[in-house]
Amino acid sequence: MQVEECVNGDSEDLDALLADLAKVNNSRERASQLFQWLINPIPAKTFFRDTWEKKPILVQRKNPNYYKGLFSTAEFDRILRQEDVQYGVNLDVTSYTNGTRETHNPPGRALPFTVWNFYESGCSLRMLNPQAFSSTVWNVLSILQEQFGSMAGANVYLTPPGTQGFAPHYDDIEAFIVQLEGKKHWRVYNPRTEDEVLPVLSSPNFDQSDIGKPILEVVLEAGDLLYFPRGFIHQGECLPDAHSLHITISSYQKNSWGDLMQKMVPAALEIAMEEDVEFRQGLPLDYLTYMGVQNSDKDDPRRTKFFSRIESLMKKLTTYAPVDAAVDQKARDYLHDCLPPMLSPEESASSVKGAPVRWERGQVVGVGAHITTQTKVRVLRAGCARLCSDGEAVHLYYTTDNSRVYHKEEPKSFEINAEHTDAIEFLIHSYPKFVTVGSFPGDSAEDRVALAELLFERGIIHTAEPL
Amino acid sequence: MQVEECVNGDSEDLDALLADLAKVNNSRERASQLFQWLINPIPAKTFFRDTWEKKPILVQRKNPNYYKGLFSTAEFDRILRQEDVQYGVNLDVTSYTNGTRETHNPPGRALPFTVWNFYESGCSLRMLNPQAFSSTVWNVLSILQEQFGSMAGANVYLTPPGTQGFAPHYDDIEAFIVQLEGKKHWRVYNPRTEDEVLPVLSSPNFDQSDIGKPILEVVLEAGDLLYFPRGFIHQGECLPDAHSLHITISSYQKNSWGDLMQKMVPAALEIAMEEDVEFRQGLPLDYLTYMGVQNSDKDDPRRTKFFSRIESLMKKLTTYAPVDAAVDQKARDYLHDCLPPMLSPEESASSVKGAPVRWERGQVVGVGAHITTQTKVRVLRAGCARLCSDGEAVHLYYTTDNSRVYHKEEPKSFEINAEHTDAIEFLIHSYPKFVTVGSFPGDSAEDRVALAELLFERGIIHTAEPL
Amino acid sequence: MQVEECVNGDSEDLDALLADLAKVNNSRERASQLFQWLINPIPAKTFFRDTWEKKPILVQRKNPNYYKGLFSTAEFDRILRQEDVQYGVNLDVTSYTNGTRETHNPPGRALPFTVWNFYESGCSLRMLNPQAFSSTVWNVLSILQEQFGSMAGANVYLTPPGTQGFAPHYDDIEAFIVQLEGKKHWRVYNPRTEDEVLPVLSSPNFDQSDIGKPILEVVLEAGDLLYFPRGFIHQGECLPDAHSLHITISSYQKNSWGDLMQKMVPAALEIAMEEDVEFRQGLPLDYLTYMGVQNSDKDDPRRTKFFSRIESLMKKLTTYAPVDAAVDQKARDYLHDCLPPMLSPEESASSVKGAPVRWERGQVVGVGAHITTQTKVRVLRAGCARLCSDGEAVHLYYTTDNSRVYHKEEPKSFEINAEHTDAIEFLIHSYPKFVTVGSFPGDSAEDRVALAELLFERGIIHTAEPL
Amino acid sequence: MQVEECVNGDSEDLDALLADLAKVNNSRERASQLFQWLINPIPAKTFFRDTWEKKPILVQRKNPNYYKGLFSTAEFDRILRQEDVQYGVNLDVTSYTNGTRETHNPPGRALPFTVWNFYESGCSLRMLNPQAFSSTVWNVLSILQEQFGSMAGANVYLTPPGTQGFAPHYDDIEAFIVQLEGKKHWRVYNPRTEDEVLPVLSSPNFDQSDIGKPILEVVLEAGDLLYFPRGFIHQGECLPDAHSLHITISSYQKNSWGDLMQKMVPAALEIAMEEDVEFRQGLPLDYLTYMGVQNSDKDDPRRTKFFSRIESLMKKLTTYAPVDAAVDQKARDYLHDCLPPMLSPEESASSVKGAPVRWERGQVVGVGAHITTQTKVRVLRAGCARLCSDGEAVHLYYTTDNSRVYHKEEPKSFEINAEHTDAIEFLIHSYPKFVTVGSFPGDSAEDRVALAELLFERGIIHTAEPL
């Protein structure tokens, strides 16, 4: 197996990059650019064609500052000090010694005193959702999720010198290992069998004797990137002379064709049974006498006939498959999984989040500003809202009230009256252009403004100028 | 639509018929003969080819005694007097007057005093599972279920002169209306639409204005039979001069190709995802931008490509469909639905039910008799036990410990060790022949005898001679 | 400890006795007479004064037929053959060998073939609710429950010669051991400690070394009776030369003053908090600093004051205790526990159970008979119905629709309108006298007849003459 | 009814006061001083003797700055802007117009834009747990809870000029209305009946016609205080010329003698039944025939005897009442209800929360410091931990890991080995003195240090000097 290696020249500061990206007008374009930065200098197009879901790839940059600003152990320490980090929920304390993998989480809050004592005694620390505590990680992931069309997650791993925190294993996600501080010795192994290529579930911990020889062995240094698809076994250990801090950015968990079909196929059968009498016809009177495991060795022409009837019905089933409705079910799950967008100051000021209504000197000021038909609006992100039909009603699902904590909030949606669906499609498809509220398809000016107010209050749209 | 009418000559006594049938060696043959008696003079073969699931048929016999012995109002009265009949569970009191359908069940036990008062005031009585109270109905249904390969059920309807108990409606089962006493005026109507041909669910009550003109109108007299498929709307009312008692024998509820596929298709997808990496590959990065209801009007080549990938995967899915395993799932449900077999005195004496071990004059007698390798055995009915695999273990499911009350008992089964499956298949496939225990495939005589004892104690097999 | 022994002369036939008792006009008197028969020749008054809940007593009759007709092993065999006896539910197979107590229940129905095989191999058989299968046991227990004012239950024990089925233990009920066939060697031991006198719960199985020396040792023969209170340890074993069959009649499970108070005390506190502000006043500001286990060794005058406030409130609590309402809660439980009355043919014919409405020659006959103000009625048993108030509504609870299987039916009751409570009290307190419906307290003749019809249909009252 | 009015001279700044209080060595003394500040110039002793739970009292200070720093509308605005305030969970939008009380909460997060729009349209705003968002409110309540020995809560109410937000009603807590900004016209009414004095539950909304005439009518201005006990009806409305902001500090919800007895009485009965055979003796055989509502009018000497037996048992019940154990159950609930203590910088630095272990320049620093037998320690607050026994094991319950959000965390406790209970009692009773770890009762130095480390890591103790 061929492993590509690249050397990077340019260095950038992440804060500056994110500030520049905030000026990019289209959130999808912004996502592309940030992803390109992540995997530089490999062109994204090449990456997705040749590498993604296929094989590991390594980028060695000789530039320890390339990812600077994304996360640091100092930030880790600040979070422990200032935020409510709970053992087992937000932080795992682990060790892997003499082939034994252990977890050492005590109950309750993870305070610097106890956490650093664990670290000093040789334990690894895994922060499970740094995006809940670090605005930068939140920002990066909320942008990248638009690139993937699938939830982007992250874990942070801090490992003391000379130790290993985890047993060899494979995961159920595409993994981008971003080395932030120190260095780590990594070994990556092929999936063991065809069945473990792009697996649905993560593996248990393996013994060293289970996994064969590595196809890739490297010491990752700060600024380096290692990508591997789900199913590739991996393990990383610290060298005696340096600690390691890395963040793993992940995506594409349960985002396969089969996952989509799990939503589609039962619905297809339900439709087929409603619409096609062939599916409702009775089974043969005597089918139990020649079908079933008990009869599977029988050489009976009725079995052949039975199989071909099944085949013919399966063929017809395809024609009833509600592909778009099933995609909407996947989309609903995705919108629930999404991080909420992180708004720039301009976006905040022009949306409900930062609209300049406030209490000042004993009274409310700034409520005079209101949406009119002249107000120009657009959705806050290309993918922050989506019209989905469940067959009966149409709902608008949206991400802007999600929490930075995974699924802490229920899925957010509200029903859309039939007369408003056109306006909302128009708005979504107009992105990234701003459009005037008066240009919405619709019956009356009042109606258009009422719809815009609703969308504004839910944080789905913002205005071209602050109100 | 053509409706066949037939006139029957011969009359038989049901008790005599059932006694004769008990001598038929093979339970499947017995089922055929009893079904033939039910629909005489129409040949069963013709019936299943031309009529079953297709159209109503009427048999007028001018022989009020043809079905005599199956059930009677005197038996109804005896049951109320002697058995624990509960309103709402075993008996419904109904009326249909001026287009209004009502149920009048009080709480608690249905005693003759209150039931006959309802009847006298013009209410219809529906006994919901007469097989739990009448041995003859139990016997008849337990034989017929082998003909259908699907649960056979029954309701009894007693209607006072000049009244109607039910609104026009259709059911979700194949219905054989057997007129037992008096007479009833029936009207049968075509399914209203294609979607209501062989429907999955029963209809609500219809208004007379919903249902069009009857395709069949007849006064059914004692000894007559009326069959119609699920989906055919029907209503029956008593003439002013006679009460009516009929029993409706039903089958084929949720026994369609689609019902089988509901068990098969999710399992097929699970297998496909395990075995075929194409199902585990990720969805396109940008599929949410062109798929889904929101994009369904778009003319985008990526949509075409997406649809054809789905089509190709659906095609492959067929090859993973676990047809026999899905049939076994249906079979398991069927065996749970089945009535237990009603044993003849000979069968009883040669099975665990009536084995002649007993307490007599202060001690146990008859335990000397035991199964040996010379003992000849067979299963009690062709379909009373079935080997089913759930992919990991093999279980033997059986009907002999079922209750006459629907699903009162849990599904009955026990695990079969791998070394015994051949012996059990041999036993099942040998039916109706008796085989010696010594002829079982197996390792040792002890083992064969132990297996036979187990099957004997669960009531699955009986011996050629009483022990 | 003194143990009384008595010798009985007379013998009676139980069937004759029960027939005579059916003629006793008052069910409470009937209960007294049957209980007196059970413990003859000890006078019931003496028994309840000196022995009940205090010590064992033995009656040796030298009359093996004294209890004849109550139950027999032949009846046991008939039940296995004809009824649906389930292992673990209705029958336990047990052994106690070399100090080890085991249960051998297989799953499913207990058929003679398997049951007698267990017996022959030395296992004891315990039938758990013979009253569900034996009409005589049902009749006897349903009469005795009126003597106890508490559920009367029974188990039957059949033990092979030379074996013991159970380890030494004590029970939570008053036990009457009635020897029916064969003989059994019994040993009875004092409660081990004061805490085990009249215990709330049954004991685990004891080792022989736990229980000291028996206070009573006897070989019980057919016709003999052994009574001992809850808490007395006991064990019985068969002699080598004879099997043993006995029935244990039990009562007074959870029927103590404390059980009543568990219903009364929380209600008393609720009432006190509603009615008395002293219970609603706040606790002292600093009570947590001197009360609680942490402070229990402190010698603090505030503790003394706190305790005396509690004492004073507890004293007041007594005045709020809703004694009659709590008794009604116990009564409701008791009426739910009760066996339904077993009706004599005359009672049946004059109640809803056997009212002569029936189907005869194609029509209903006997519905002409109706209740009028002249009809004389009474409740079927002194204790078969009871008015209970839950503080808001008044309900009539009744036993006549209970099942012979413990708690198979939900508690039976219906709400009584305020204007009917006087009539029902009148009816209950008039028992055993019949009263005319017209003599009910009440507003109108129609109303009285409607109430009588309702009570008649629920099986609570019967008429002096068949309708 | 007499209402006291007082005029206050001195003014203080709350921040300065809290800083001074942080230097008070004993948290109970600190609580007394803060409570005294709250009700100045009424002496606390007088207040609790004459006013608390008895009648309203008013303090008019002519000093708008007296409570300055506790909360403000500017802080309200900041919270909306920066914190995750959810409608219905943290904030209610209400109105009371023309006698109709309405709630206007939309779903989701309460942002300034929507909240201030509601306010401008005349709605009142109630912030439900300002202690979760305001450190000062948290600090004040966490101190006051030690004064009350019962949870101290708070709501903030902001009302637009000329409006009223709530209907007249009474609450189930002692209420301290602290006017922070603007002014409000209050009317207070006596409890309507004896049953509503110190009520267990809050009232529904009343009509003006239900409540009679006010006993107190006043315009509260900033710096004023109004106290009234639970059960006193009240309503407040804004004058046309000024908004109103007040905070209601509350305590003593479900903290009455009766609430304690609800925990004690069932336990007392359980103990009595275990220890006293009189409670286990059977009820009289015939008690159902003369007791119960059905017999309550009967004049029967057996009733008298029954009542006196109950009375005697109730009297004995008192002697079994586990008063200290019941107090511990109340204490457990209280410790769960408590706010966590707010630590001063010195306390933080000398406890696990702020122990100076941290990540600095690529490594962990400060882990050298450890607890030894010389280390001086004490519990962080007089009431922050408590030993409670549940009869079997002893647990230490503690407040230091509670959340500022009510019951967001489970009750915090861990089991204490028998050999450590003396050391923990010693530690708790030594407060506010620091004691050396070496002076703990206990077996060995290692053991003492291990216990101290455990208590330190759970945040229960701090050291005299930072580690």
mmCIF file of C-alpha atoms in Angstrom, chain B residues 315-399:
data_model
loop_
_atom_site.group_PDB
_atom_site.id
_atom_site.type_symbol
_atom_site.label_atom_id
_atom_site.label_comp_id
_atom_site.label_asym_id
_atom_site.label_seq_id
_atom_site.Cartn_x
_atom_site.Cartn_y
_atom_site.Cartn_z
ATOM 1 C CA LYS B 315 -30.916 -5.079 -6.974
ATOM 2 C CA LYS B 316 -28.021 -6.468 -4.974
ATOM 3 C CA LEU B 317 -30.166 -6.482 -1.870
ATOM 4 C CA THR B 318 -32.292 -9.241 -3.410
ATOM 5 C CA THR B 319 -29.310 -11.535 -3.455
ATOM 6 C CA TYR B 320 -28.908 -11.131 0.301
ATOM 7 C CA ALA B 321 -32.565 -11.757 1.109
ATOM 8 C CA PRO B 322 -32.752 -14.548 3.744
ATOM 9 C CA VAL B 323 -35.946 -16.075 2.360
ATOM 10 C CA ASP B 324 -35.971 -19.308 4.354
ATOM 11 C CA ALA B 325 -35.087 -17.529 7.592
ATOM 12 C CA ALA B 326 -37.894 -15.036 7.013
ATOM 13 C CA VAL B 327 -40.319 -17.890 6.331
ATOM 14 C CA ASP B 328 -39.205 -19.372 9.648
ATOM 15 C CA GLN B 329 -40.073 -16.099 11.362
ATOM 16 C CA LYS B 330 -43.549 -16.256 9.816
ATOM 17 C CA ALA B 331 -43.759 -19.934 10.805
ATOM 18 C CA ARG B 332 -42.889 -19.104 14.397
ATOM 19 C CA ASP B 333 -45.712 -16.580 14.514
ATOM 20 C CA TYR B 334 -48.061 -19.119 12.920
ATOM 21 C CA LEU B 335 -47.161 -21.832 15.418
ATOM 22 C CA HIS B 336 -47.864 -19.368 18.214
ATOM 23 C CA ASP B 337 -51.229 -18.481 16.653
ATOM 24 C CA CYS B 338 -52.238 -22.132 16.191
ATOM 25 C CA LEU B 339 -54.866 -23.916 18.223
ATOM 26 C CA PRO B 340 -53.452 -26.968 19.982
ATOM 27 C CA PRO B 341 -54.451 -30.229 18.287
ATOM 28 C CA MET B 342 -57.543 -31.933 19.673
ATOM 29 C CA LEU B 343 -56.509 -35.520 20.318
ATOM 30 C CA SER B 344 -58.593 -38.586 19.609
ATOM 31 C CA PRO B 345 -58.874 -41.042 22.524
ATOM 32 C CA GLU B 346 -56.265 -43.234 20.828
ATOM 33 C CA GLU B 347 -53.884 -40.354 20.359
ATOM 34 C CA SER B 348 -54.409 -39.253 23.909
ATOM 35 C CA ALA B 349 -53.710 -42.687 25.308
ATOM 36 C CA SER B 350 -50.497 -42.938 23.287
ATOM 37 C CA SER B 351 -49.177 -39.508 24.229
ATOM 38 C CA VAL B 352 -48.152 -37.760 27.415
ATOM 39 C CA LYS B 353 -51.651 -36.286 27.757
ATOM 40 C CA GLY B 354 -53.301 -39.594 28.435
ATOM 41 C CA ALA B 355 -50.441 -41.932 29.253
ATOM 42 C CA PRO B 356 -51.861 -44.466 31.719
ATOM 43 C CA VAL B 357 -49.779 -43.428 34.714
ATOM 44 C CA ARG B 358 -52.137 -42.735 37.558
ATOM 45 C CA TRP B 359 -52.888 -42.895 41.299
ATOM 46 C CA GLU B 360 -54.855 -45.964 42.195
ATOM 47 C CA ARG B 361 -55.621 -47.444 45.601
ATOM 48 C CA GLY B 362 -52.942 -45.574 47.528
ATOM 49 C CA GLN B 363 -50.158 -45.791 45.005
ATOM 50 C CA VAL B 364 -48.911 -44.823 41.575
ATOM 51 C CA VAL B 365 -49.512 -47.384 38.864
ATOM 52 C CA GLY B 366 -48.369 -47.573 35.262
ATOM 53 C CA VAL B 367 -44.965 -45.913 35.490
ATOM 54 C CA GLY B 368 -43.265 -49.139 34.470
ATOM 55 C CA ALA B 369 -43.910 -48.372 30.784
ATOM 56 C CA HIS B 370 -41.006 -46.546 29.152
ATOM 57 C CA ILE B 371 -39.727 -45.558 25.770
ATOM 58 C CA THR B 372 -37.072 -47.831 24.299
ATOM 59 C CA THR B 373 -35.294 -47.990 20.951
ATOM 60 C CA GLN B 374 -38.047 -50.350 19.776
ATOM 61 C CA THR B 375 -40.801 -47.836 20.513
ATOM 62 C CA LYS B 376 -42.438 -46.524 17.343
ATOM 63 C CA VAL B 377 -43.214 -42.809 17.370
ATOM 64 C CA ARG B 378 -44.304 -39.943 15.154
ATOM 65 C CA VAL B 379 -45.198 -36.263 15.572
ATOM 66 C CA LEU B 380 -48.838 -35.745 16.523
ATOM 67 C CA ARG B 381 -49.652 -33.584 13.513
ATOM 68 C CA ALA B 382 -47.813 -32.784 10.272
ATOM 69 C CA GLY B 383 -47.417 -29.171 11.393
ATOM 70 C CA CYS B 384 -47.343 -29.371 15.182
ATOM 71 C CA ALA B 385 -43.589 -28.793 15.467
ATOM 72 C CA ARG B 386 -40.984 -27.019 13.344
ATOM 73 C CA LEU B 387 -37.238 -26.488 13.452
ATOM 74 C CA CYS B 388 -36.367 -22.815 13.082
ATOM 75 C CA SER B 389 -32.970 -21.172 13.097
ATOM 76 C CA ASP B 390 -32.423 -17.611 14.212
ATOM 77 C CA GLY B 391 -28.948 -17.605 12.690
ATOM 78 C CA GLU B 392 -27.216 -18.706 15.864
ATOM 79 C CA ALA B 393 -29.170 -21.444 17.604
ATOM 80 C CA VAL B 394 -31.804 -23.881 16.317
ATOM 81 C CA HIS B 395 -35.061 -24.108 18.241
ATOM 82 C CA LEU B 396 -37.980 -26.477 17.970
ATOM 83 C CA TYR B 397 -41.258 -24.572 18.056
ATOM 84 C CA TYR B 398 -44.439 -26.496 18.766
ATOM 85 C CA THR B 399 -48.171 -26.042 19.136
#
